Coordinates of C-alpha atoms and ligand atoms in Angstrom, one line a residue:
M3 CA -17.2 -5.8 32.4
E4 CA -18.1 -3.3 29.6
F5 CA -16.5 -3.9 26.8
K6 CA -17.2 -0.2 24.2
L7 CA -16.4 0.2 21.0
A8 CA -16.0 4.0 19.6
R9 CA -18.0 3.9 16.1
I10 CA -16.2 6.6 13.8
N11 CA -17.9 8.1 10.6
L12 CA -15.2 8.9 8.3
S13 CA -17.8 11.2 5.7
T14 CA -18.7 13.2 8.9
Q15 CA -16.8 12.6 11.6
K16 CA -19.1 11.6 13.8
V17 CA -19.1 9.2 16.9
T18 CA -20.8 7.3 17.8
E19 CA -20.0 4.6 21.5
E20 CA -21.5 1.4 21.8
K21 CA -21.7 -1.3 23.8
I22 CA -21.1 -5.4 23.9
D23 CA -23.6 -6.9 25.8
E24 CA -22.1 -10.0 27.9
K25 CA -24.0 -12.6 26.3
T26 CA -22.0 -11.3 22.6
L27 CA -19.0 -11.5 24.7
R28 CA -19.3 -14.7 25.7
R29 CA -19.8 -16.2 22.9
F30 CA -17.4 -14.5 20.8
I31 CA -14.7 -12.9 23.1
G32 CA -13.7 -9.7 21.6
G33 CA -10.7 -9.4 19.5
R34 CA -10.9 -11.9 16.1
G35 CA -14.1 -13.1 17.1
L36 CA -15.9 -9.9 17.8
G37 CA -14.4 -8.4 14.7
A38 CA -15.6 -11.6 12.4
Y39 CA -19.4 -11.6 13.9
L40 CA -20.0 -7.8 13.4
A41 CA -18.1 -8.3 10.2
L42 CA -20.5 -10.6 8.7
K43 CA -23.3 -9.1 10.5
E44 CA -22.6 -5.5 9.2
I45 CA -20.7 -6.0 5.7
P46 CA -22.9 -6.5 3.0
K47 CA -21.9 -9.4 0.6
G48 CA -20.2 -8.5 -2.6
I49 CA -19.2 -4.9 -2.0
D50 CA -15.8 -4.0 -3.4
P51 CA -13.2 -3.7 -0.4
F52 CA -12.0 -0.3 -1.0
S53 CA -15.8 0.6 -0.7
L54 CA -17.1 3.2 1.7
E55 CA -19.5 0.0 2.7
N56 CA -16.2 -1.6 3.9
K57 CA -15.7 -1.2 7.9
V58 CA -12.9 -2.0 9.6
Y59 CA -13.2 -2.9 13.2
I60 CA -9.9 -2.9 15.4
L61 CA -10.9 -4.9 18.7
T62 CA -8.5 -5.5 22.2
G63 CA -9.8 -8.4 24.2
P64 CA -11.7 -8.3 27.7
I65 CA -7.6 -9.0 29.3
V66 CA -5.6 -7.2 26.7
G67 CA -3.3 -4.7 29.1
T68 CA -4.3 -6.4 32.3
A69 CA -0.2 -7.1 33.0
A70 CA 1.8 -9.9 31.5
I71 CA 0.9 -13.4 30.0
E72 CA 1.7 -11.4 27.3
S73 CA -1.8 -9.6 26.6
G74 CA -0.4 -6.5 24.6
R75 CA -2.6 -7.2 21.3
Y76 CA -5.1 -5.7 19.3
H77 CA -6.5 -7.0 16.0
V78 CA -7.8 -5.8 12.3
V79 CA -10.7 -7.3 10.4
A80 CA -12.1 -6.1 7.3
K81 CA -12.8 -7.5 3.6
S82 CA -9.8 -8.5 2.8
P83 CA -8.3 -6.5 -0.9
L84 CA -6.2 -9.6 -0.7
T85 CA -8.6 -12.2 -0.9
G86 CA -12.3 -10.8 -1.5
I87 CA -13.4 -12.4 1.9
L88 CA -13.0 -11.6 5.3
G89 CA -9.4 -10.6 6.1
D90 CA -7.9 -10.5 9.5
A91 CA -4.3 -10.0 11.4
N92 CA -3.3 -8.9 14.5
S93 CA 0.0 -7.2 15.8
G94 CA 2.3 -7.2 19.0
G95 CA 3.5 -4.4 20.6
Q96 CA 1.9 -1.4 22.8
F97 CA -1.1 -0.7 20.8
G98 CA -3.9 -3.0 21.9
P99 CA -3.1 -1.8 25.5
W100 CA -3.1 1.9 25.2
L101 CA -5.7 1.9 23.2
R102 CA -8.4 0.0 26.1
F103 CA -6.1 2.5 28.8
A104 CA -7.8 5.7 26.3
G105 CA -11.5 4.7 27.0
Y106 CA -12.3 2.1 24.0
D107 CA -11.9 -1.3 23.8
G108 CA -12.5 -1.4 20.1
L109 CA -12.8 1.0 17.2
V110 CA -14.7 0.2 14.1
L111 CA -13.8 2.5 11.2
E112 CA -16.7 3.6 8.6
G113 CA -17.0 5.8 6.0
A114 CA -14.4 7.7 4.2
S115 CA -12.9 11.1 4.6
E116 CA -12.3 13.3 1.9
D117 CA -9.3 15.0 3.4
P118 CA -6.4 12.3 5.2
V119 CA -7.1 12.9 8.7
W120 CA -5.2 10.8 11.8
I121 CA -7.3 10.4 15.0
S122 CA -6.6 10.8 18.1
I123 CA -8.0 9.2 21.4
V124 CA -7.3 10.6 24.6
N125 CA -9.4 9.3 27.9
G126 CA -12.1 8.6 26.0
E127 CA -12.0 12.3 23.4
I128 CA -12.0 11.1 20.1
K129 CA -10.3 14.5 17.8
F130 CA -9.4 14.4 13.9
H131 CA -6.8 16.1 12.8
D132 CA -5.3 17.0 9.2
A133 CA -2.9 14.5 8.0
K134 CA -2.1 16.3 4.9
H135 CA 1.4 16.6 5.5
L136 CA 1.9 12.6 6.9
W137 CA 0.6 11.4 3.3
G138 CA 2.9 10.1 1.7
K139 CA 5.4 9.9 4.2
G140 CA 6.7 6.3 5.7
V141 CA 5.4 4.7 9.2
I142 CA 8.4 5.9 11.4
H143 CA 8.0 9.9 9.9
T144 CA 4.7 10.1 11.0
E145 CA 5.2 8.7 14.2
K146 CA 7.9 10.7 15.2
V147 CA 5.4 13.7 13.8
I148 CA 2.5 12.5 16.1
R149 CA 4.3 11.9 19.3
E150 CA 5.8 15.5 18.5
T151 CA 2.2 17.2 18.2
M152 CA 0.5 15.1 21.3
G153 CA 4.0 16.2 23.2
V154 CA 4.7 12.5 24.6
T155 CA 8.3 11.1 22.5
K156 CA 8.5 8.8 25.7
E157 CA 8.0 5.2 23.8
S158 CA 6.9 3.2 26.8
L159 CA 4.1 6.0 26.7
G160 CA 0.8 6.1 24.5
S161 CA 1.2 4.4 20.7
V162 CA 0.3 5.0 17.8
L163 CA -0.9 2.8 14.6
S164 CA -0.8 4.3 11.4
V165 CA -0.1 2.9 7.4
G166 CA 2.5 3.7 5.1
P167 CA 3.0 4.9 1.6
A168 CA 2.2 0.8 0.4
A169 CA -1.4 1.6 1.6
E170 CA -2.1 4.9 0.8
N171 CA -1.3 3.2 -2.5
R172 CA -3.9 0.8 -2.4
S173 CA -1.1 -2.1 -2.1
R174 CA -3.3 -5.2 -1.6
I175 CA -0.3 -6.5 0.5
A176 CA -0.2 -3.5 2.7
A177 CA 0.8 -4.3 6.7
V178 CA -1.2 -1.9 9.0
M179 CA 1.8 -1.4 11.4
N180 CA 2.0 0.3 15.2
D181 CA 5.2 0.9 17.3
R182 CA 7.1 1.3 14.2
Y183 CA 8.1 -2.3 13.5
R184 CA 5.4 -4.0 14.5
A185 CA 2.7 -5.5 11.9
A186 CA -1.1 -6.4 12.0
G187 CA 0.6 -8.0 8.5
R188 CA -1.6 -10.3 6.3
S189 CA -4.9 -9.7 4.7
G190 CA -3.8 -6.1 3.1
L191 CA -5.8 -4.4 5.9
A192 CA -4.1 -1.5 6.1
S193 CA -5.4 -0.4 2.3
V194 CA -9.1 -0.3 3.9
I195 CA -7.7 1.9 6.1
A196 CA -6.1 4.3 4.4
S197 CA -9.1 4.1 1.7
K198 CA -11.6 5.8 4.7
G199 CA -8.9 8.8 4.3
V200 CA -7.2 7.4 7.8
K201 CA -3.3 7.5 8.2
A202 CA -2.5 7.0 11.9
I203 CA -4.1 6.4 15.3
W204 CA -3.5 7.8 18.5
A205 CA -3.8 6.3 22.0
Y206 CA -3.3 8.0 25.4
G207 CA -5.2 7.1 28.1
N208 CA -5.1 6.4 32.3
R209 CA -8.3 4.4 32.2
K210 CA -7.3 0.9 34.9
V211 CA -8.1 -2.2 33.0
L212 CA -7.1 -4.7 35.8
D213 CA -9.3 -3.1 38.0
E214 CA -12.3 -3.4 36.4
L215 CA -11.5 -7.2 36.2
Y216 CA -13.8 -9.5 37.9
D217 CA -11.3 -10.6 40.5
K218 CA -8.5 -9.2 40.2
R219 CA -6.5 -11.3 43.0
K220 CA -7.7 -14.5 41.7
Y221 CA -6.7 -13.4 38.3
M222 CA -3.2 -12.1 39.4
E223 CA -2.8 -15.5 40.9
E224 CA -3.5 -17.8 37.8
A225 CA -1.2 -14.8 35.7
K226 CA 1.5 -15.7 37.7
K227 CA 1.1 -19.3 37.4
L228 CA 0.7 -19.3 33.6
I229 CA 3.6 -16.6 33.3
K230 CA 6.0 -19.6 35.1
K231 CA 5.1 -21.7 32.9
I232 CA 5.7 -19.9 30.2
L233 CA 8.8 -18.9 31.3
E234 CA 10.1 -22.4 32.1
H235 CA 9.3 -24.1 28.8
P236 CA 12.2 -24.7 26.6
I237 CA 10.5 -22.9 23.3
S238 CA 10.2 -19.9 25.5
K239 CA 13.9 -19.8 26.6
S240 CA 15.2 -20.3 22.4
L241 CA 12.6 -17.8 21.5
N242 CA 14.6 -15.2 24.2
E243 CA 17.5 -16.6 23.0
F244 CA 17.1 -16.5 19.0
G245 CA 14.0 -14.8 18.4
T246 CA 11.9 -15.9 15.6
A247 CA 14.8 -17.1 13.5
V248 CA 15.8 -19.7 15.2
L249 CA 13.4 -21.7 12.9
V250 CA 15.7 -21.2 10.3
N251 CA 18.2 -24.2 10.5
V252 CA 15.6 -26.4 12.3
I253 CA 12.6 -25.5 8.9
N254 CA 16.2 -26.5 6.6
A255 CA 17.1 -29.4 8.4
H256 CA 13.7 -30.9 7.8
G257 CA 13.9 -29.9 4.4
A258 CA 11.0 -28.1 4.3
L259 CA 12.1 -24.3 4.0
P260 CA 10.2 -23.1 0.9
T261 CA 13.5 -21.8 -1.3
K262 CA 13.4 -20.2 -4.9
N263 CA 10.1 -20.1 -5.4
W264 CA 9.0 -23.1 -3.6
T265 CA 10.3 -25.2 -6.3
R266 CA 13.1 -26.7 -3.3
G267 CA 12.9 -27.0 0.1
T268 CA 16.4 -26.1 1.0
F269 CA 18.7 -23.5 1.2
E270 CA 22.3 -24.4 0.9
K271 CA 22.8 -20.1 2.6
A272 CA 20.5 -20.8 5.4
F273 CA 23.3 -20.7 8.1
N274 CA 23.9 -17.0 6.5
I275 CA 20.4 -16.0 7.3
S276 CA 19.5 -17.7 10.5
G277 CA 19.0 -16.9 13.7
E278 CA 21.9 -17.9 14.8
R279 CA 23.9 -15.6 12.7
L280 CA 21.6 -12.7 13.2
A281 CA 22.3 -13.0 17.2
E282 CA 26.0 -13.1 16.3
V283 CA 26.5 -10.4 14.5
Y284 CA 23.4 -8.2 14.5
L285 CA 21.4 -7.4 17.1
K286 CA 22.1 -4.3 19.6
A287 CA 19.4 -5.9 21.9
R288 CA 16.1 -7.9 23.2
K289 CA 12.9 -6.6 22.8
G290 CA 9.4 -7.4 23.8
C291 CA 5.2 -6.2 23.3
W292 CA 3.8 -5.0 26.2
G293 CA 3.7 -6.8 29.1
C294 CA 6.2 -10.0 27.7
A295 CA 8.2 -11.3 29.8
I296 CA 9.6 -14.1 26.4
Q297 CA 11.1 -11.1 24.7
C298 CA 11.2 -12.7 21.2
S299 CA 12.0 -9.7 19.7
R300 CA 15.4 -8.5 18.2
V301 CA 17.2 -5.5 18.0
S302 CA 19.5 -5.2 15.1
E303 CA 21.9 -2.8 12.7
V304 CA 24.0 -3.1 9.9
E305 CA 26.5 -1.5 11.4
S306 CA 28.3 -0.5 7.5
G307 CA 28.5 -1.3 3.8
P308 CA 25.6 -0.6 1.2
F309 CA 23.2 -1.9 3.2
K310 CA 23.7 -0.3 6.5
T311 CA 20.6 0.0 7.9
P312 CA 19.7 2.1 11.4
I313 CA 18.9 0.5 14.8
S314 CA 15.3 -1.0 14.2
E315 CA 13.5 -4.2 15.1
G316 CA 13.3 -7.4 13.8
P317 CA 13.5 -9.5 10.8
E318 CA 11.6 -12.2 12.2
Y319 CA 11.5 -15.8 10.9
E320 CA 8.7 -15.3 7.9
T321 CA 10.5 -12.3 6.9
I322 CA 13.6 -13.9 5.8
W323 CA 12.2 -16.8 4.9
A324 CA 10.1 -15.1 2.0
N325 CA 12.6 -11.8 1.6
G326 CA 15.5 -14.7 1.6
A327 CA 15.0 -17.9 1.0
D328 CA 12.2 -17.6 -1.3
T329 CA 14.0 -15.6 -3.5
M330 CA 17.7 -17.2 -2.5
I331 CA 19.2 -14.2 -1.7
G332 CA 21.3 -15.1 1.6
D333 CA 22.5 -11.7 2.5
L334 CA 21.4 -10.8 6.1
D335 CA 22.6 -7.1 5.9
A336 CA 20.4 -7.1 2.9
L337 CA 17.4 -8.9 4.5
V338 CA 17.9 -6.6 7.6
K339 CA 17.9 -3.8 5.4
A340 CA 14.8 -4.7 3.7
N341 CA 13.4 -5.2 6.6
Y342 CA 13.4 -2.0 7.7
L343 CA 12.3 -0.5 4.0
L344 CA 9.6 -3.0 4.2
N345 CA 8.3 -1.6 7.9
D346 CA 8.4 1.9 7.1
M347 CA 6.5 1.1 4.0
G348 CA 4.0 -0.2 5.2
F349 CA 4.4 -4.0 3.8
D350 CA 3.6 -7.7 5.1
T351 CA 6.4 -8.7 4.2
I352 CA 5.1 -12.5 4.1
S353 CA 3.5 -11.5 0.8
F354 CA 6.3 -9.1 -0.3
G355 CA 9.0 -11.2 -0.2
S356 CA 6.9 -14.0 -1.5
T357 CA 5.7 -12.1 -4.1
V358 CA 9.4 -10.8 -5.4
A359 CA 9.8 -14.8 -5.4
T360 CA 7.3 -15.1 -7.8
L361 CA 8.5 -12.0 -10.1
M362 CA 11.6 -13.9 -9.8
E363 CA 10.4 -16.8 -11.6
I364 CA 8.6 -15.2 -14.0
Y365 CA 12.0 -13.4 -15.0
E366 CA 13.3 -16.1 -15.4
R367 CA 11.2 -17.9 -17.7
A368 CA 10.7 -15.0 -19.7
K369 CA 14.5 -15.0 -20.7
K370 CA 14.1 -19.0 -21.6
G371 CA 11.1 -17.8 -24.0
E372 CA 8.2 -19.5 -21.5
L373 CA 5.9 -16.4 -22.0
P374 CA 4.1 -15.1 -24.6
E375 CA 7.0 -12.6 -26.6
E376 CA 4.7 -9.5 -26.0
K377 CA 4.3 -11.0 -22.5
A378 CA 8.2 -11.1 -22.0
K379 CA 8.7 -7.8 -23.9
E380 CA 6.1 -5.7 -21.7
L381 CA 7.8 -7.4 -18.4
F382 CA 11.6 -6.1 -19.1
E383 CA 9.9 -2.8 -20.6
L384 CA 8.7 -2.7 -16.8
L385 CA 11.7 -3.9 -14.9
G386 CA 13.7 -1.0 -17.1
D387 CA 17.2 -1.4 -14.8
V388 CA 15.8 -4.0 -11.9
N389 CA 17.4 -6.9 -12.7
P390 CA 15.1 -9.9 -10.6
E391 CA 17.7 -12.3 -10.7
W392 CA 17.6 -15.2 -8.4
G393 CA 19.9 -14.3 -5.0
N394 CA 19.5 -10.4 -6.3
P395 CA 19.5 -8.3 -3.0
H396 CA 19.3 -5.1 -5.1
A397 CA 16.5 -5.8 -7.1
L398 CA 14.8 -6.2 -3.5
I399 CA 15.7 -3.5 -2.2
Q400 CA 14.2 -1.8 -5.6
L401 CA 11.2 -3.2 -5.4
I402 CA 10.7 -2.0 -2.0
W403 CA 10.1 1.3 -2.8
M404 CA 9.0 1.0 -6.6
A405 CA 5.6 -1.1 -4.9
A406 CA 5.6 1.7 -1.9
Y407 CA 5.1 3.8 -5.0
R408 CA 3.4 2.2 -7.7
N409 CA 6.6 2.5 -9.9
R410 CA 6.6 0.6 -13.5
I411 CA 6.9 -2.9 -12.2
G412 CA 5.9 -1.9 -8.4
D413 CA 2.9 -1.3 -9.5
L414 CA 2.0 -5.5 -10.2
V415 CA 3.8 -6.2 -7.0
A416 CA 1.9 -3.9 -5.3
E417 CA -1.2 -6.6 -5.9
G418 CA 0.1 -9.5 -5.1
A419 CA 1.8 -12.9 -6.0
K420 CA -1.6 -14.1 -8.0
R421 CA -2.4 -11.3 -9.5
L422 CA 1.4 -10.7 -10.5
A423 CA 1.3 -13.9 -11.7
E424 CA -2.1 -13.8 -14.3
Y425 CA -1.1 -10.7 -15.2
F426 CA 1.8 -12.3 -17.6
G427 CA -0.3 -15.7 -17.8
V428 CA 1.6 -17.8 -15.3
P429 CA -0.6 -18.5 -12.2
E430 CA 0.9 -21.6 -11.3
A431 CA 4.1 -19.7 -10.3
A432 CA 1.9 -17.9 -7.6
I433 CA 2.5 -20.3 -4.7
H434 CA -1.1 -18.7 -2.5
V435 CA -4.1 -20.3 -0.9
R436 CA -7.6 -18.0 -1.8
G437 CA -5.3 -15.0 -2.7
M438 CA -3.2 -14.9 0.2
E439 CA 1.1 -16.0 0.0
M440 CA 2.0 -18.7 2.0
P441 CA 4.7 -18.5 4.6
A442 CA 7.5 -20.8 5.3
Y443 CA 6.8 -24.4 6.2
D444 CA 6.5 -26.8 3.1
P445 CA 3.8 -29.2 3.4
R446 CA 5.5 -31.9 1.1
G447 CA 8.1 -32.0 4.4
I448 CA 5.7 -31.5 6.7
N449 CA 2.6 -32.9 6.0
S450 CA 0.3 -32.0 9.0
M451 CA 0.9 -28.2 7.4
A452 CA -1.7 -29.6 3.8
L453 CA -4.3 -29.1 6.1
S454 CA -3.7 -26.4 8.2
Y455 CA -3.1 -24.0 4.9
A456 CA -5.8 -25.5 2.7
T457 CA -8.2 -24.8 5.5
S458 CA -7.1 -21.7 6.5
N459 CA -10.2 -19.3 6.9
R460 CA -8.0 -16.0 5.5
G461 CA -6.0 -18.2 2.7
G462 CA -2.3 -18.7 2.8
C463 CA -1.6 -19.1 6.4
H464 CA 0.4 -20.9 9.8
L465 CA -1.2 -19.3 12.3
R466 CA -4.8 -21.0 12.0
A467 CA -3.4 -23.9 13.3
Y468 CA 0.3 -24.2 14.2
S469 CA 1.3 -28.1 13.4
V470 CA 4.5 -27.2 12.9
S471 CA 4.4 -27.4 16.9
F472 CA 3.4 -30.9 16.7
D473 CA 4.9 -32.3 13.1
V474 CA 8.3 -30.8 14.0
L475 CA 9.0 -29.4 17.6
G476 CA 7.0 -31.9 19.4
V477 CA 4.3 -29.9 21.0
P478 CA 2.2 -31.5 22.5
K479 CA 3.5 -34.9 21.2
K480 CA 5.8 -35.6 18.5
F481 CA 4.9 -36.4 15.3
D482 CA 6.3 -38.3 11.5
P483 CA 6.4 -35.0 9.8
L484 CA 6.3 -37.3 6.5
G485 CA 3.4 -40.0 8.2
I486 CA 0.4 -39.8 7.6
D487 CA -1.5 -40.1 10.7
M488 CA -5.0 -39.5 11.2
E489 CA -4.5 -37.7 15.1
K490 CA -3.2 -34.7 13.2
V491 CA -6.7 -34.1 12.2
Q492 CA -8.1 -33.5 15.3
L493 CA -5.2 -31.9 16.1
V494 CA -4.8 -29.0 14.0
K495 CA -8.8 -28.6 14.4
M496 CA -8.2 -28.5 17.9
Q497 CA -5.5 -25.8 17.3
Q498 CA -7.7 -23.7 15.2
D499 CA -10.6 -23.7 18.1
Y500 CA -7.8 -22.6 20.5
F501 CA -6.1 -20.3 18.3
S502 CA -9.9 -18.3 17.4
F503 CA -10.0 -18.1 21.5
I504 CA -6.7 -16.9 21.9
D505 CA -6.9 -14.4 19.3
S506 CA -10.3 -12.4 20.7
V507 CA -9.0 -12.3 24.1
I508 CA -6.1 -11.3 22.4
V509 CA -2.8 -13.3 23.9
C510 CA 0.4 -13.5 22.0
K511 CA 0.3 -17.0 20.3
F512 CA 3.6 -17.3 21.2
N513 CA 2.5 -18.8 25.1
T514 CA 0.6 -21.5 23.9
F515 CA 3.8 -23.5 23.3
A516 CA 3.6 -23.8 27.3
S517 CA -0.2 -23.4 28.0
G518 CA -3.6 -25.2 27.1
P519 CA -6.9 -24.4 27.3
E520 CA -7.7 -25.4 30.7
D521 CA -4.6 -22.7 31.6
Y522 CA -7.5 -20.5 30.4
V523 CA -10.8 -21.7 32.0
E524 CA -9.0 -20.0 35.0
L525 CA -7.9 -16.9 33.9
M526 CA -11.3 -16.5 32.3
K527 CA -13.3 -17.5 35.5
A528 CA -11.9 -14.5 37.6
A529 CA -11.6 -12.1 34.6
M530 CA -15.4 -12.1 33.5
G531 CA -17.1 -14.2 36.2
W532 CA -17.9 -16.8 34.3
E533 CA -17.9 -19.7 36.6
D534 CA -19.4 -22.2 34.8
F535 CA -16.9 -21.8 32.4
T536 CA -15.3 -24.9 30.6
V537 CA -12.5 -26.2 28.7
E538 CA -15.1 -27.4 26.6
E539 CA -17.4 -24.7 25.9
L540 CA -14.1 -22.5 25.9
L541 CA -13.3 -24.8 22.6
E542 CA -16.6 -24.5 21.1
T543 CA -16.2 -20.3 21.0
G544 CA -13.2 -20.9 19.1
E545 CA -15.4 -23.3 16.9
R546 CA -18.0 -20.5 16.9
I547 CA -15.9 -18.0 15.1
Y548 CA -13.8 -20.4 13.1
N549 CA -17.7 -21.3 11.9
T550 CA -18.5 -17.5 11.6
E551 CA -15.3 -16.5 9.7
R552 CA -16.1 -19.7 7.1
L553 CA -19.7 -18.5 6.8
F554 CA -17.8 -14.7 5.6
A555 CA -16.7 -16.7 2.3
V556 CA -19.1 -19.2 2.0
R557 CA -22.1 -15.6 1.4
E558 CA -19.2 -14.4 -0.9
G559 CA -20.2 -17.7 -3.1
T560 CA -15.9 -17.5 -4.2
N561 CA -12.8 -18.9 -2.4
Y562 CA -14.2 -21.2 0.4
R563 CA -12.9 -24.2 -1.4
D564 CA -9.8 -25.8 0.9
T565 CA -6.8 -27.0 -1.7
L566 CA -3.3 -26.0 -2.2
P567 CA -1.5 -24.3 -5.4
K568 CA -0.8 -27.4 -8.4
R569 CA 2.8 -27.0 -7.7
L570 CA 2.3 -28.3 -3.3
L571 CA -0.5 -30.7 -4.6
E572 CA 1.8 -32.4 -8.0
E573 CA 5.7 -31.3 -8.3
P574 CA 7.4 -33.5 -5.7
L575 CA 10.9 -31.9 -3.8
P576 CA 14.2 -32.5 -5.2
D577 CA 16.0 -32.0 -2.2
G578 CA 16.5 -32.6 1.0
P579 CA 14.3 -35.3 3.9
A580 CA 11.5 -34.7 1.7
K581 CA 12.5 -35.7 -1.6
G582 CA 10.4 -36.6 -3.7
R583 CA 6.9 -36.0 -1.8
T584 CA 4.2 -34.0 -2.5
A585 CA 1.5 -33.1 -0.1
K586 CA -1.1 -34.5 -2.6
E587 CA -1.8 -37.9 -0.2
A588 CA -1.8 -36.2 3.3
L589 CA -4.5 -33.5 1.6
E590 CA -6.5 -36.5 0.4
K591 CA -6.7 -38.3 3.7
Y592 CA -6.9 -35.8 5.9
L593 CA -9.7 -33.3 4.3
P594 CA -12.4 -35.6 4.6
E595 CA -11.8 -36.7 7.8
Y596 CA -11.6 -32.7 9.6
Y597 CA -15.4 -32.0 7.7
K598 CA -16.7 -34.6 9.3
L599 CA -15.0 -33.5 12.4
R600 CA -16.1 -29.9 11.6
G601 CA -19.4 -30.9 10.4
W602 CA -18.8 -29.2 7.0
E603 CA -19.4 -30.5 3.3
D604 CA -17.1 -29.5 0.7
G605 CA -16.1 -26.5 2.9
K606 CA -19.0 -25.6 4.4
P607 CA -20.8 -25.5 7.1
L608 CA -24.1 -28.2 7.6
P609 CA -27.0 -26.0 9.1
E610 CA -26.9 -28.4 11.8
T611 CA -23.6 -27.2 12.9
L612 CA -24.5 -24.2 13.0
K613 CA -27.4 -24.6 15.1
R614 CA -25.0 -26.8 17.3
L615 CA -22.9 -23.8 17.6
G616 CA -25.8 -21.4 17.8
L617 CA -25.5 -19.5 15.4
E618 CA -29.0 -19.7 13.5
E619 CA -28.9 -16.1 12.5
F620 CA -26.7 -16.9 9.7
L621 CA -28.8 -20.5 8.5
Y622 CA -29.3 -18.6 5.2
I623 CA -26.2 -19.0 4.0
V624 CA -25.8 -22.4 4.2
S625 CA -29.9 -23.2 3.1
Ligands
SF4_710 S1 6.7 -13.8 22.2 FE1 7.6 -12.2 20.7 S2 5.8 -11.7 19.7 FE2 5.1 -12.8 21.4 S3 4.4 -10.7 22.9 FE3 6.3 -11.5 23.3 S4 7.4 -10.0 22.6 FE4 5.6 -9.9 21.3

């Protein structure tokens, strides 16, 4: 199989084509893995993420766009302005497949354009277009204008990737958007794209990627078996019925729904913002990404009232949690509206809601006289008429606009929770790992998440290892979420390795509730002709990718140590089934065993680990 990249130099508007050789593809697959490898080789140590030397890798994988099994994704990789280490994020929708149909399996953005541009890619032809009239405009307007310009208004044809005002204004929590409502949200990478002067990318074409597979007939047979398995799984069924927000009530019942900026584990208004309520009151239709049979996306609307919102997609569980329970906002009208605006402005909804929760805590502490006088005075001045009381939905909506355009307090909110809290001298009010805000599962109530979060390479993240699957959902088997069990360590490592492969190939992680590495072995044999491919090789490939990502942080010299925010280690939960628990014991017991399994010491891969994984070219980083 040919895997073709277009290197686009924005400074010169020169494009060069590059083919990834078979050996590299087998070692790093595509997507996240290939991105990590290229970034570690090509992005110099210590650079400013907004400098010309940073590069953005927008990569698909070898089975993206090949029908079914949720293969409609792409992955973005660059040095993150939020964490200062390798950032990455992926998204569904349609952009991944259409990029391949347009003739390229991936793009590398280099240099920077003096004036804003948007790029069209149609059947292998890349053109640059003036984007001055789009700069400052929201994602929805941008997509509309580009589609009209290209003369393709039918939604199922072609796809636009774009960045919103948040990214143009260098917010460190800006999301790469595509198909209006889909986001490669985490790590703030949209601002790196904007720093290159790129507002949007249009992809369209008629390349037949399915025909390029090694054995198309066998591939389709294997894919059909997998789809059947996925569709029959009860989690797939509930994702279709209630969307990801089905988790609100489930996680709240476990006392692990972070509430009031992680000072509580249950939210009394959880039902008001649940997937069940979303389906009952707001749902207009169910929708899916390209080639997806699960269809977990919600099409929702607020028909009237102060938070009236046009028909749009979402909100997802994490968005509802971060902007809802974490800020104590129990009004789903407001959360649907906030989701719509956050998508249009191009924000990572997890980081944004978490940052607002941090601001609410800072505000409360300022009112109680717990901030230095001059800092409290400055805060009140910057807030003006914004009243970030816990549970105030109007403040949330105001802050979205203010952060997108960096007005007053919005200038600090756009920096993310860590920088905001540090600015006001209360770093402990920001709940993050490696500078990235954490998502919606409190490890004091689901203790395997202590290890999953602490060792996540890109920062506070539930998608490197989703150990909620075994601690709460019972996949592959049920554990006590509060019990210390060393088998969980093996499962966290296994998930991290398996998910590294999944994000590289690339398919949606929601199918991993039903699928296992063995399913992808057969698929890869048929797709690539790798007849001797095995489960062991698949997991070792994932492990190689995980180590490559870690090496980027080790090379930077900071931010590779694996720990959790002080609040989670030292402050027991005051409520719910996990009352009285911290995450300290779990992390202290799990981490040494994890390092043993990984072949790491103090967060760094050992030289023999790199040799075992064929990463000798990076030995210089650890020796
Ligand atoms: S399960 Fe949901 S997120 Fe995954 S591909 Fe389907 S619609 Fe997209």
